[in-house]
């Protein structure tokens, strides 16, 4: 296993951790209420509300927003692909032919993440937000989960470039 495969495996693993974390947290869209009266955190499948200082109440949405359900699906498929890629890159230490398959599966995961990144902002048109597709209103902002997801996407792109030996660093 050469140095690039080791570095690529580490980066793919980091991307996997960030993507799983982004799926698990309901902070994709956060209300920007300066008054502190109402605080809303919207996740892909979970919504958390804090109203007038009461304890935060979180619930899973029963009426799935199709755009965000599709985003959740593509990120989940991407996570499975990236996890498989990490396993194959580690196994490539003993069986070198697996590295080629790992690159293609990693590429598939990267494409799934890219599709999810394009689909997600279409959901800004929902009633809870009141925006339009790709236009988030001023009363809301992207949250930590979305930032983690975008970070996972970029780390996956860099990992894929390293795994494919497209971008060779000088050691």
JSON list of N, CA and C in Angstrom, two decimals, residues 10-24 79 82-83 86 113 148 152:
[
{"chain": "A", "resi": 10, "resn": "UNK", "atom": "N", "xyz": [-7.30, 7.80, 4.75]},
{"chain": "A", "resi": 10, "resn": "UNK", "atom": "CA", "xyz": [-7.55, 8.67, 5.90]},
{"chain": "A", "resi": 10, "resn": "UNK", "atom": "C", "xyz": [-8.54, 9.77, 5.52]},
{"chain": "A", "resi": 11, "resn": "UNK", "atom": "N", "xyz": [-8.36, 10.37, 4.35]},
{"chain": "A", "resi": 11, "resn": "UNK", "atom": "CA", "xyz": [-9.27, 11.43, 3.91]},
{"chain": "A", "resi": 11, "resn": "UNK", "atom": "C", "xyz": [-10.68, 10.89, 3.66]},
{"chain": "A", "resi": 12, "resn": "UNK", "atom": "N", "xyz": [-10.78, 9.71, 3.04]},
{"chain": "A", "resi": 12, "resn": "UNK", "atom": "CA", "xyz": [-12.10, 9.11, 2.83]},
{"chain": "A", "resi": 12, "resn": "UNK", "atom": "C", "xyz": [-12.77, 8.83, 4.18]},
{"chain": "A", "resi": 13, "resn": "UNK", "atom": "N", "xyz": [-12.01, 8.36, 5.14]},
{"chain": "A", "resi": 13, "resn": "UNK", "atom": "CA", "xyz": [-12.57, 8.10, 6.47]},
{"chain": "A", "resi": 13, "resn": "UNK", "atom": "C", "xyz": [-13.07, 9.40, 7.11]},
{"chain": "A", "resi": 14, "resn": "UNK", "atom": "N", "xyz": [-12.28, 10.47, 7.02]},
{"chain": "A", "resi": 14, "resn": "UNK", "atom": "CA", "xyz": [-12.71, 11.77, 7.56]},
{"chain": "A", "resi": 14, "resn": "UNK", "atom": "C", "xyz": [-13.99, 12.25, 6.88]},
{"chain": "A", "resi": 15, "resn": "UNK", "atom": "N", "xyz": [-14.05, 12.10, 5.57]},
{"chain": "A", "resi": 15, "resn": "UNK", "atom": "CA", "xyz": [-15.26, 12.50, 4.83]},
{"chain": "A", "resi": 15, "resn": "UNK", "atom": "C", "xyz": [-16.46, 11.69, 5.30]},
{"chain": "A", "resi": 16, "resn": "UNK", "atom": "N", "xyz": [-16.24, 10.41, 5.55]},
{"chain": "A", "resi": 16, "resn": "UNK", "atom": "CA", "xyz": [-17.30, 9.53, 6.04]},
{"chain": "A", "resi": 16, "resn": "UNK", "atom": "C", "xyz": [-17.80, 10.00, 7.40]},
{"chain": "A", "resi": 17, "resn": "UNK", "atom": "N", "xyz": [-16.89, 10.34, 8.28]},
{"chain": "A", "resi": 17, "resn": "UNK", "atom": "CA", "xyz": [-17.26, 10.82, 9.62]},
{"chain": "A", "resi": 17, "resn": "UNK", "atom": "C", "xyz": [-18.07, 12.11, 9.52]},
{"chain": "A", "resi": 18, "resn": "UNK", "atom": "N", "xyz": [-17.62, 13.05, 8.71]},
{"chain": "A", "resi": 18, "resn": "UNK", "atom": "CA", "xyz": [-18.36, 14.32, 8.56]},
{"chain": "A", "resi": 18, "resn": "UNK", "atom": "C", "xyz": [-19.74, 14.10, 7.94]},
{"chain": "A", "resi": 19, "resn": "UNK", "atom": "N", "xyz": [-19.84, 13.21, 6.96]},
{"chain": "A", "resi": 19, "resn": "UNK", "atom": "CA", "xyz": [-21.13, 12.95, 6.32]},
{"chain": "A", "resi": 19, "resn": "UNK", "atom": "C", "xyz": [-22.11, 12.29, 7.29]},
{"chain": "A", "resi": 20, "resn": "UNK", "atom": "N", "xyz": [-21.64, 11.31, 8.06]},
{"chain": "A", "resi": 20, "resn": "UNK", "atom": "CA", "xyz": [-22.52, 10.65, 9.03]},
{"chain": "A", "resi": 20, "resn": "UNK", "atom": "C", "xyz": [-22.95, 11.64, 10.12]},
{"chain": "A", "resi": 21, "resn": "UNK", "atom": "N", "xyz": [-22.02, 12.49, 10.55]},
{"chain": "A", "resi": 21, "resn": "UNK", "atom": "CA", "xyz": [-22.36, 13.51, 11.55]},
{"chain": "A", "resi": 21, "resn": "UNK", "atom": "C", "xyz": [-23.41, 14.46, 11.01]},
{"chain": "A", "resi": 22, "resn": "UNK", "atom": "N", "xyz": [-23.28, 14.86, 9.76]},
{"chain": "A", "resi": 22, "resn": "UNK", "atom": "CA", "xyz": [-24.26, 15.79, 9.18]},
{"chain": "A", "resi": 22, "resn": "UNK", "atom": "C", "xyz": [-25.65, 15.15, 9.08]},
{"chain": "A", "resi": 23, "resn": "UNK", "atom": "N", "xyz": [-25.70, 13.85, 8.82]},
{"chain": "A", "resi": 23, "resn": "UNK", "atom": "CA", "xyz": [-26.99, 13.16, 8.77]},
{"chain": "A", "resi": 23, "resn": "UNK", "atom": "C", "xyz": [-27.63, 13.05, 10.15]},
{"chain": "A", "resi": 24, "resn": "UNK", "atom": "N", "xyz": [-26.80, 12.91, 11.17]},
{"chain": "A", "resi": 24, "resn": "UNK", "atom": "CA", "xyz": [-27.31, 12.69, 12.52]},
{"chain": "A", "resi": 24, "resn": "UNK", "atom": "C", "xyz": [-27.75, 13.93, 13.26]},
{"chain": "A", "resi": 79, "resn": "UNK", "atom": "N", "xyz": [-22.46, 7.62, 1.75]},
{"chain": "A", "resi": 79, "resn": "UNK", "atom": "CA", "xyz": [-21.77, 7.13, 2.96]},
{"chain": "A", "resi": 79, "resn": "UNK", "atom": "C", "xyz": [-21.45, 5.64, 2.81]},
{"chain": "A", "resi": 82, "resn": "UNK", "atom": "N", "xyz": [-18.51, 5.40, 0.42]},
{"chain": "A", "resi": 82, "resn": "UNK", "atom": "CA", "xyz": [-17.26, 5.86, 1.01]},
{"chain": "A", "resi": 82, "resn": "UNK", "atom": "C", "xyz": [-16.76, 4.85, 2.04]},
{"chain": "A", "resi": 83, "resn": "UNK", "atom": "N", "xyz": [-17.67, 4.28, 2.83]},
{"chain": "A", "resi": 83, "resn": "UNK", "atom": "CA", "xyz": [-17.28, 3.26, 3.80]},
{"chain": "A", "resi": 83, "resn": "UNK", "atom": "C", "xyz": [-16.68, 2.04, 3.09]},
{"chain": "A", "resi": 86, "resn": "UNK", "atom": "N", "xyz": [-13.18, 2.87, 1.90]},
{"chain": "A", "resi": 86, "resn": "UNK", "atom": "CA", "xyz": [-12.18, 2.80, 2.96]},
{"chain": "A", "resi": 86, "resn": "UNK", "atom": "C", "xyz": [-11.78, 1.34, 3.22]},
{"chain": "A", "resi": 113, "resn": "UNK", "atom": "N", "xyz": [-22.84, 12.47, -3.38]},
{"chain": "A", "resi": 113, "resn": "UNK", "atom": "CA", "xyz": [-22.75, 13.69, -2.56]},
{"chain": "A", "resi": 113, "resn": "UNK", "atom": "C", "xyz": [-23.03, 14.93, -3.41]},
{"chain": "A", "resi": 148, "resn": "UNK", "atom": "N", "xyz": [-20.85, 20.61, 7.64]},
{"chain": "A", "resi": 148, "resn": "UNK", "atom": "CA", "xyz": [-20.18, 19.31, 7.72]},
{"chain": "A", "resi": 148, "resn": "UNK", "atom": "C", "xyz": [-20.35, 18.53, 6.42]},
{"chain": "A", "resi": 152, "resn": "UNK", "atom": "N", "xyz": [-17.47, 17.29, 3.94]},
{"chain": "A", "resi": 152, "resn": "UNK", "atom": "CA", "xyz": [-17.35, 15.88, 3.53]},
{"chain": "A", "resi": 152, "resn": "UNK", "atom": "C", "xyz": [-17.26, 15.77, 2.01]}
]
